[in-house]
Short mmCIF file of C-alpha atoms in Angstrom, two decimals:
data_model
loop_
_atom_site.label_atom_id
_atom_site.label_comp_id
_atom_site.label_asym_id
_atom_site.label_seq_id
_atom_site.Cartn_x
_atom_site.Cartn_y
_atom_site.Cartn_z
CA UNK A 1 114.42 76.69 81.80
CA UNK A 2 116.22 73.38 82.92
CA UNK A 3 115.79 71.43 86.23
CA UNK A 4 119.41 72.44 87.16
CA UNK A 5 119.21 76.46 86.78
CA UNK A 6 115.98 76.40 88.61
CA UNK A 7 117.88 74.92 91.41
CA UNK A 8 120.34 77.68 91.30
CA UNK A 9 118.27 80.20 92.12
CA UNK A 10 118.13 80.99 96.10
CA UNK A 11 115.22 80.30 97.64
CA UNK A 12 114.84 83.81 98.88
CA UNK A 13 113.96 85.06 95.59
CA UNK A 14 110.99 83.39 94.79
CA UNK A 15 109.85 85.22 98.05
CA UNK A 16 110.84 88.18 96.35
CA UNK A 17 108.28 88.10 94.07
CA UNK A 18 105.91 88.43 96.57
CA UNK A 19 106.55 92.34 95.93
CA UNK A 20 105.20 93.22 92.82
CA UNK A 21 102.48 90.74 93.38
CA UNK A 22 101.35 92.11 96.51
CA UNK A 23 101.85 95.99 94.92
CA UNK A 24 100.39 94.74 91.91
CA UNK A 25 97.41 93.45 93.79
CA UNK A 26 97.19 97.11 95.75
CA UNK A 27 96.93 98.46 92.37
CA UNK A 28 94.64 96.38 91.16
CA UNK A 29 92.59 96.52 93.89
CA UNK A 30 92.54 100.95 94.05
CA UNK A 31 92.28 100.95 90.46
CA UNK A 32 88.99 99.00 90.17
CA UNK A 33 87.76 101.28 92.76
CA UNK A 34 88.49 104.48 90.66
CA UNK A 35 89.86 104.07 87.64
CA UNK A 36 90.78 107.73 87.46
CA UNK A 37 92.98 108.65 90.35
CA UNK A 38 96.64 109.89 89.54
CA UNK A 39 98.13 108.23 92.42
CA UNK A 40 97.23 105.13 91.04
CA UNK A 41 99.99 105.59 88.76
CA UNK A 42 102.47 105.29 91.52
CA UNK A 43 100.84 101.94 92.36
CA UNK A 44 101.10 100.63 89.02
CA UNK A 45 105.05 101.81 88.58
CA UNK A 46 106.00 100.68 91.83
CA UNK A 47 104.69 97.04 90.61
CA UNK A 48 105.88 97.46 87.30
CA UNK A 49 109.74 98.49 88.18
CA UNK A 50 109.89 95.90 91.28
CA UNK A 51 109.00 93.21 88.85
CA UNK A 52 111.51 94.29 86.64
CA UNK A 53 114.01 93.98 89.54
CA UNK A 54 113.13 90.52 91.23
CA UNK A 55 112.85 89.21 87.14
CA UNK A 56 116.43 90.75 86.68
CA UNK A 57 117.73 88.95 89.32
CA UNK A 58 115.96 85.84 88.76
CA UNK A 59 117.62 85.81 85.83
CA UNK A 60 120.95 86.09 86.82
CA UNK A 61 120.67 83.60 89.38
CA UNK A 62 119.59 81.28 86.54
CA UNK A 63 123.63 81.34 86.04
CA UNK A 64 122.34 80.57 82.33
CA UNK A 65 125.34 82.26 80.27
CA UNK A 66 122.65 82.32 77.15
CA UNK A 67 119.53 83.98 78.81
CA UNK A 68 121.96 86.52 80.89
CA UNK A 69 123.26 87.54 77.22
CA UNK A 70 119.97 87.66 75.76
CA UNK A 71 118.46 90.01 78.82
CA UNK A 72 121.82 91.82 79.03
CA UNK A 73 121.40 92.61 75.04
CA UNK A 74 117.58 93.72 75.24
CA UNK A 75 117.78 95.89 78.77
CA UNK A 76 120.86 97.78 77.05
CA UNK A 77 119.03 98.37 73.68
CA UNK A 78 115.60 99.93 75.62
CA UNK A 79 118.18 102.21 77.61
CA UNK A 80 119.72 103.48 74.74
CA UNK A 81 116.57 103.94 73.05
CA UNK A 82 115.05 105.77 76.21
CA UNK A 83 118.63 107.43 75.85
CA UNK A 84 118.66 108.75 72.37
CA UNK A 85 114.62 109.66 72.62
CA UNK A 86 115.61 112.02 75.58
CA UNK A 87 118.85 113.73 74.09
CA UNK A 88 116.84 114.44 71.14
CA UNK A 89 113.51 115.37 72.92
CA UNK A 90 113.94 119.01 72.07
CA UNK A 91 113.84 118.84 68.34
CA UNK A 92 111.18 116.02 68.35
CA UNK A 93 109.14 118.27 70.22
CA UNK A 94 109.89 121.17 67.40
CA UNK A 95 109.45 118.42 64.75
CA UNK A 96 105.83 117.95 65.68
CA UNK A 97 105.28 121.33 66.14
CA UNK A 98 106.53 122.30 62.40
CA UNK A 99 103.67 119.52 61.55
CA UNK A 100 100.91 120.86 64.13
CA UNK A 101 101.47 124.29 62.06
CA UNK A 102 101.21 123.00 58.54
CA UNK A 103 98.04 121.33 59.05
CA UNK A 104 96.27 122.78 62.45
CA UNK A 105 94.86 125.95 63.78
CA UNK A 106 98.03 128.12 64.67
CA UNK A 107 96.42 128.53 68.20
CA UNK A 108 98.17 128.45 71.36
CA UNK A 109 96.89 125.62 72.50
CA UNK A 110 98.40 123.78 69.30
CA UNK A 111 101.85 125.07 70.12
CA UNK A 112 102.71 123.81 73.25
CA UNK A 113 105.16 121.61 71.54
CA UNK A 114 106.83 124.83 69.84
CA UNK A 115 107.17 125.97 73.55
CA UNK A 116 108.46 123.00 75.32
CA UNK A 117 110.81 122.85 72.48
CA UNK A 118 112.36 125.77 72.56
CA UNK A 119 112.38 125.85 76.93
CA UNK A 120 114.52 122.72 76.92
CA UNK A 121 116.79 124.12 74.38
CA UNK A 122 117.08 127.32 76.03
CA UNK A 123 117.36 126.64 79.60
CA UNK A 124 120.87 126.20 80.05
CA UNK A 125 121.68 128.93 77.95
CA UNK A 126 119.45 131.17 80.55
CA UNK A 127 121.20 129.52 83.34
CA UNK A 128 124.44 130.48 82.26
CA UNK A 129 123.32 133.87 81.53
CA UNK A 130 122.25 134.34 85.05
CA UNK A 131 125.20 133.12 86.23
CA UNK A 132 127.52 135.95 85.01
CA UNK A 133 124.86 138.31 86.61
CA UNK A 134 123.29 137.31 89.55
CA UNK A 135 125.38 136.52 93.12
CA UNK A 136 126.74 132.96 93.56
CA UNK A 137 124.37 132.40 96.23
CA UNK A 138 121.55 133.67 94.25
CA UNK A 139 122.43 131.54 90.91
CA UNK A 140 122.75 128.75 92.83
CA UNK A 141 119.60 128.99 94.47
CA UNK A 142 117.58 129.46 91.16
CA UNK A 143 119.30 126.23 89.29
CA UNK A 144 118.32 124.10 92.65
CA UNK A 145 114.88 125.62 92.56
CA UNK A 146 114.47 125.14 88.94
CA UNK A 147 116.05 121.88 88.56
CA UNK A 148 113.32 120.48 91.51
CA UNK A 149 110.51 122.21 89.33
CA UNK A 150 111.48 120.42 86.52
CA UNK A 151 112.00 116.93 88.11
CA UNK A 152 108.50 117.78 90.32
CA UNK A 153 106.95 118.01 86.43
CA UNK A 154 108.44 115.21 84.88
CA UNK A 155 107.58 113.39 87.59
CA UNK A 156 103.84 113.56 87.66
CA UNK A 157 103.61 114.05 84.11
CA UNK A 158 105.42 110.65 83.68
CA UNK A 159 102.27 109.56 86.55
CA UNK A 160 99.83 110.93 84.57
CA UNK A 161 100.95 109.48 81.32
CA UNK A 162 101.30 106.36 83.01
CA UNK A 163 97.43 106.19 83.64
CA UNK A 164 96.23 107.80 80.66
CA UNK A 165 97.64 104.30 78.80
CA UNK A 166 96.82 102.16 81.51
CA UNK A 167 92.95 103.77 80.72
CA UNK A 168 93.28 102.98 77.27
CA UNK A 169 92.50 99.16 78.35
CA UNK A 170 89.47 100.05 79.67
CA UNK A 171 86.46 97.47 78.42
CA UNK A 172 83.40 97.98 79.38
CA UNK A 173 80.66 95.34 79.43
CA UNK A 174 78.49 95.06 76.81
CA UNK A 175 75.59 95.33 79.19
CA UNK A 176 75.23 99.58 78.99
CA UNK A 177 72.01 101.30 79.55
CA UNK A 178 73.90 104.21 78.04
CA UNK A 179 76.46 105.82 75.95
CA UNK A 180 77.29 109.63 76.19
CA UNK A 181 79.16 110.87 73.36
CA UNK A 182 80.84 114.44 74.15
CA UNK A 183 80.95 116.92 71.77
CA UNK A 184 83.44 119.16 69.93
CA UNK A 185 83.31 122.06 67.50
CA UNK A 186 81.83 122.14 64.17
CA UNK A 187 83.00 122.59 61.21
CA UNK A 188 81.31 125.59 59.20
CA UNK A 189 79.16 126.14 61.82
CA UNK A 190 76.81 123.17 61.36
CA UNK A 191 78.68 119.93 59.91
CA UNK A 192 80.51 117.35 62.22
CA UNK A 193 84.25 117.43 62.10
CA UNK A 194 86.72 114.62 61.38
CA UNK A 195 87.89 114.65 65.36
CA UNK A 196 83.88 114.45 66.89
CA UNK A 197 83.00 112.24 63.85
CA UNK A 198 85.41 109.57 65.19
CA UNK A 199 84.04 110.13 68.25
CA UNK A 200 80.54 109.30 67.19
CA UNK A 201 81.87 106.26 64.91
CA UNK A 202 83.57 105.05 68.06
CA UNK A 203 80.21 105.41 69.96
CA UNK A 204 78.17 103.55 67.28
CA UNK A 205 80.58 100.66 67.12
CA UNK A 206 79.78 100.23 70.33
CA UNK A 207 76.43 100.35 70.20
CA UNK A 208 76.02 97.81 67.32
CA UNK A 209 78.64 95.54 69.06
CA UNK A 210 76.43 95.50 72.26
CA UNK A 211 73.15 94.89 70.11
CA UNK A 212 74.82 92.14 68.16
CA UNK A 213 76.82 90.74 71.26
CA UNK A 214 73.85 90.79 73.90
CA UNK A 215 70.99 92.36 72.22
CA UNK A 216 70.71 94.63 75.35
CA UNK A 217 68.83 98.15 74.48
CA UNK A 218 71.02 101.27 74.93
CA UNK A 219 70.28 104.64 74.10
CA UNK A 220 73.39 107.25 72.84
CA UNK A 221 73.17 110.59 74.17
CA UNK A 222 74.92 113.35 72.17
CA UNK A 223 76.02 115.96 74.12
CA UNK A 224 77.30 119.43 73.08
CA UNK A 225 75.64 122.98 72.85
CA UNK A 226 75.99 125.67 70.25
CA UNK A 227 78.84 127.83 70.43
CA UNK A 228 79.15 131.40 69.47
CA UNK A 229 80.32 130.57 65.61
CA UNK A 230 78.26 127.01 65.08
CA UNK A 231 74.54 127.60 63.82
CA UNK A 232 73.10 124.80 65.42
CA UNK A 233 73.80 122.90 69.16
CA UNK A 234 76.67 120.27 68.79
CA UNK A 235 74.05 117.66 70.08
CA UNK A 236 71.38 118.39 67.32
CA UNK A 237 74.30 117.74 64.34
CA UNK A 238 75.47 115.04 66.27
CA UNK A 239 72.81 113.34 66.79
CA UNK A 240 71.67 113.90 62.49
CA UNK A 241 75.32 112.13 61.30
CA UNK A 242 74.71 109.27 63.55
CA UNK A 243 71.18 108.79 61.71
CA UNK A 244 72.81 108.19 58.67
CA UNK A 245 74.98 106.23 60.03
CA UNK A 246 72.51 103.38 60.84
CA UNK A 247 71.59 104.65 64.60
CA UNK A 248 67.57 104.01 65.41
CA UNK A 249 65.88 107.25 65.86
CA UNK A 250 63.86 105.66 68.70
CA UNK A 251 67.86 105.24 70.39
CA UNK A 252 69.31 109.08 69.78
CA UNK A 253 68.93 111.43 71.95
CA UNK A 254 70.34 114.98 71.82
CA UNK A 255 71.83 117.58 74.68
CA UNK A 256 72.35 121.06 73.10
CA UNK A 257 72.91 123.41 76.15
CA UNK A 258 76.71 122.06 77.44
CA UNK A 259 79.60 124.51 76.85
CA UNK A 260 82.28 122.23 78.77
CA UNK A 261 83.13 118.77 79.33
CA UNK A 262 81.69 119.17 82.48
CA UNK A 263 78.42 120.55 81.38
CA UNK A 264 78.28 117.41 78.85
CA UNK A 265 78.48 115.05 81.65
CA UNK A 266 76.65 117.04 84.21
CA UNK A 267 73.39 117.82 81.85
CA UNK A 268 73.50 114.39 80.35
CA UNK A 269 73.11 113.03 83.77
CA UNK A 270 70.18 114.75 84.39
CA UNK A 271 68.55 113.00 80.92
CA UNK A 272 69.69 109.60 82.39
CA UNK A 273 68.20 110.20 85.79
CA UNK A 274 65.02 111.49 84.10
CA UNK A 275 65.11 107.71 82.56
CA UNK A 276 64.03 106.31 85.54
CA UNK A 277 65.96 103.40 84.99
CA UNK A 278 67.52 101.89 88.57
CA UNK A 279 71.44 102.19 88.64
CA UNK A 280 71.78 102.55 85.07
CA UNK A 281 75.09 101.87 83.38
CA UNK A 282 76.93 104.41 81.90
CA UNK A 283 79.88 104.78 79.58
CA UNK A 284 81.31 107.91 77.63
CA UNK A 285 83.18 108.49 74.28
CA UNK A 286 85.66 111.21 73.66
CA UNK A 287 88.84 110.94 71.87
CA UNK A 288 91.52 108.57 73.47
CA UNK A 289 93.82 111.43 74.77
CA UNK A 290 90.86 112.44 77.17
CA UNK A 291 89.56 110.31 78.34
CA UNK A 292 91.39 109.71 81.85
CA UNK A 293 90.53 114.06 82.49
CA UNK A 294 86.47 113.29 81.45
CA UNK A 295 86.64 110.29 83.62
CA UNK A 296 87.80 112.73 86.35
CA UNK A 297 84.89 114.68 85.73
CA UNK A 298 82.70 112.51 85.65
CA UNK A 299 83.31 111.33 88.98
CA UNK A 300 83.22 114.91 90.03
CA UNK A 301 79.60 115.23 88.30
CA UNK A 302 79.06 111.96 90.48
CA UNK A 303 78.37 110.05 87.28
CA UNK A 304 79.73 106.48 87.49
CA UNK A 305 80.49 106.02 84.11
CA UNK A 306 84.02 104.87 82.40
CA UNK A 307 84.89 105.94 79.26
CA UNK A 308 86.33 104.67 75.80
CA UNK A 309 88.48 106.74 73.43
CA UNK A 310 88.33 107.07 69.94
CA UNK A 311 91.65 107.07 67.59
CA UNK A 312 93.13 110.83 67.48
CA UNK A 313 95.72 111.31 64.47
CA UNK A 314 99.84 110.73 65.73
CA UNK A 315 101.17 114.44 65.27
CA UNK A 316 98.41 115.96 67.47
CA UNK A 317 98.24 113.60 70.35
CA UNK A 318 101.97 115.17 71.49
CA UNK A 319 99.82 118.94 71.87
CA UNK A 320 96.95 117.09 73.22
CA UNK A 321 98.43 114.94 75.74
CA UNK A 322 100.09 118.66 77.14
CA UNK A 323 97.34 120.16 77.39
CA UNK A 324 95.41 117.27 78.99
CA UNK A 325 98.09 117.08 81.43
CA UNK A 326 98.06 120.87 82.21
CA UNK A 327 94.57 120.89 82.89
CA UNK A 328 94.79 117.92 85.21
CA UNK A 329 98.04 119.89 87.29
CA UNK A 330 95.79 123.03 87.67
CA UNK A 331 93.04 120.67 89.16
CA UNK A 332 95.58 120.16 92.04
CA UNK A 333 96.99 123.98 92.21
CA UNK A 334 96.47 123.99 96.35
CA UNK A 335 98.65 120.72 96.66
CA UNK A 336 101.41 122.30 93.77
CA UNK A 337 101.30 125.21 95.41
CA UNK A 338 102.54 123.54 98.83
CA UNK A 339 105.17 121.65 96.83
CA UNK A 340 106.49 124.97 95.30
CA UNK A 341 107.03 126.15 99.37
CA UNK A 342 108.63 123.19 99.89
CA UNK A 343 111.07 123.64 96.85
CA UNK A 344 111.81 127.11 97.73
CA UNK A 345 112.39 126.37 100.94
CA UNK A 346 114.92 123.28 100.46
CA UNK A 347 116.55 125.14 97.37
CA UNK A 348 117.34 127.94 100.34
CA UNK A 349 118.79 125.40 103.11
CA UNK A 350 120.69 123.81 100.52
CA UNK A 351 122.46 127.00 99.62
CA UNK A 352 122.18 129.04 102.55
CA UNK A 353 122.61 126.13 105.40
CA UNK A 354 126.44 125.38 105.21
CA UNK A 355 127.05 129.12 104.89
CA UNK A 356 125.49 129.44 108.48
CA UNK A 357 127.66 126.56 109.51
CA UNK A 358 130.85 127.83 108.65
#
């Protein structure tokens, strides 16, 4: 940028920027003290979109016909993007449920796409359905009410979402005393399947990185107990793969009673206390899509220990990431539930209130 547009920018925007670095400082500074809280999220957006603004009108104080063209061109061309993404959300969301189907477990839990789907499409055919049957009053009420709910979800699912990627930059020092690696199901009762496999590759990596990068010794726990179709304990096939995958005997160790993610951090905590080691440093591996919820638990488990994800395959992350966030939401019931009252009781002054008045 040239001497002369510099000078045309007021002097009261380079204060300006003193926002999103002083927000993006507050973020920085909560975040490194939990990585795992959701209202960090609001933290990091609030920098992100006040940057956004103070760069926006940085630029156009430039007065530099080129770079307002360029900027102009680029902000227009995300919006319609963002634009053309959310008209078509419905089928995209039906799209990757048609693929979940072909190649997945036709399980609930793999069809929350099918279900999100088919509510967005439907809604405002139910709305005007209830319209030619319920009261004015009434059917004005219920579009308020429902029109808050969904905002109230988008919102904090667009939080959440927000800190699951911001937890995918997570990188831990190559100084750990430990790596937990959480289990899944198995396949045929007994063999490890292509989703926990990836987790244990991701775990290994790590562990040979560390060994080559520092030389500091680190033991991998495998955690995971035997479920009601498996013939052995999660832990105990585990912990076999990752001996032929190079892992020192003297370096595996194996949990076989968990039945949760929170029993796999929880009972593998006990192992690492039982170490004796003083303050030991901990990390966990799970697949990429949970690893902001089993950071949540592990703080729960009071286990300080961040956690790296392993790659999970494009047309189930969409599933996963629902069900990840649904898990998190009923976590907080008690404070939804006090935001439902609150929506109820708003959607009611908003219809009822100028009724009273006149």
């Amino acid at each position: 940028m040239s001497q002369q547009y510099v000078a045309a920018i007021p002097t009261i925007w380079y204060w300006l920027w003193a926002v999103p670095i002083g927000l993006g400082l507050i973020f920085t500074w909560r975040y490194q003290r939990d990585k795992c809280r959701l209202s960090n999220g609001l933290w990091f957006s609030a920098t992100l979109y006040s940057f956004l603004a103070v760069l926006a009108m940085s630029i156009l104080g430039t007065e530099n016909r080129i770079l307002i063209i360029v900027s102009v061109g680029l902000f227009v061309i995300v919006l319609m993007v963002i634009g053309l993404v959310f008209l078509l959300q419905a089928f995209l969301l039906l799209w990757n449920a048609w693929l979940v189907w072909r190649r997945e477990q036709h399980t609930l839990a793999n069809m929350l796409t099918l279900w999100l789907g088919l509510a967005i499409l439907l809604l405002p055919w139910v709305n005007r359905l209830a319209g030619r049957f319920l009261p004015a009053q009434v059917d004005e009420f219920l579009v308020i009410l429902v029109n808050l709910g969904v905002f109230y979800l988008a919102f904090w699912f667009y939080n959440y979402l927000t800190m699951l990627v911001v937890y995918q930059f997570n990188h831990p020092r190559w100084r750990q005393d430990f790596i937990i690696v959480l289990g899944a199901g198995l396949l045929n009762g007994d063999q490890v399947s292509p989703l926990l496999r990836q987790r244990i590759d991701r775990g290994l990596a790590f562990y040979h990185k560390q060994h080559q990068k520092t030389g500091h010794p680190v033991k991998l726990i495998f955690s995971g107990g035997q479920g009601a179709d498996e013939t052995v304990p999660e832990g105990q096939a585990m912990l076999a793969y990752a001996l032929t995958q190079g892992l020192s005997a003297a370096d595996g160790l194996a949990e076989k009673r968990s039945t949760s993610a929170f029993e796999n951090l929880k009972f593998s905590q006990a192992i690492i206390q039982a170490s004796g080691i003083a303050r030991p440093r901990v990390i966990f591996v799970t697949n990429n899509y949970h690893t902001f919820r089993a950071g949540m638990i592990a703080r729960q488990v009071g286990l300080a220990a961040d956690g790296i994800g392993s790659r999970t395959a494009g047309f189930f992350l969409p599933n996963a990431v629902l069900r990840e966030y649904l898990a998190i939401f009923v976590r907080n019931r008690k404070w939804h539930a006090v935001a439902l009252v609150l929506m109820i009781l708003l959607s009611g002054l908003l219809v009822w209130l100028p009724t009273l008045g006149a």
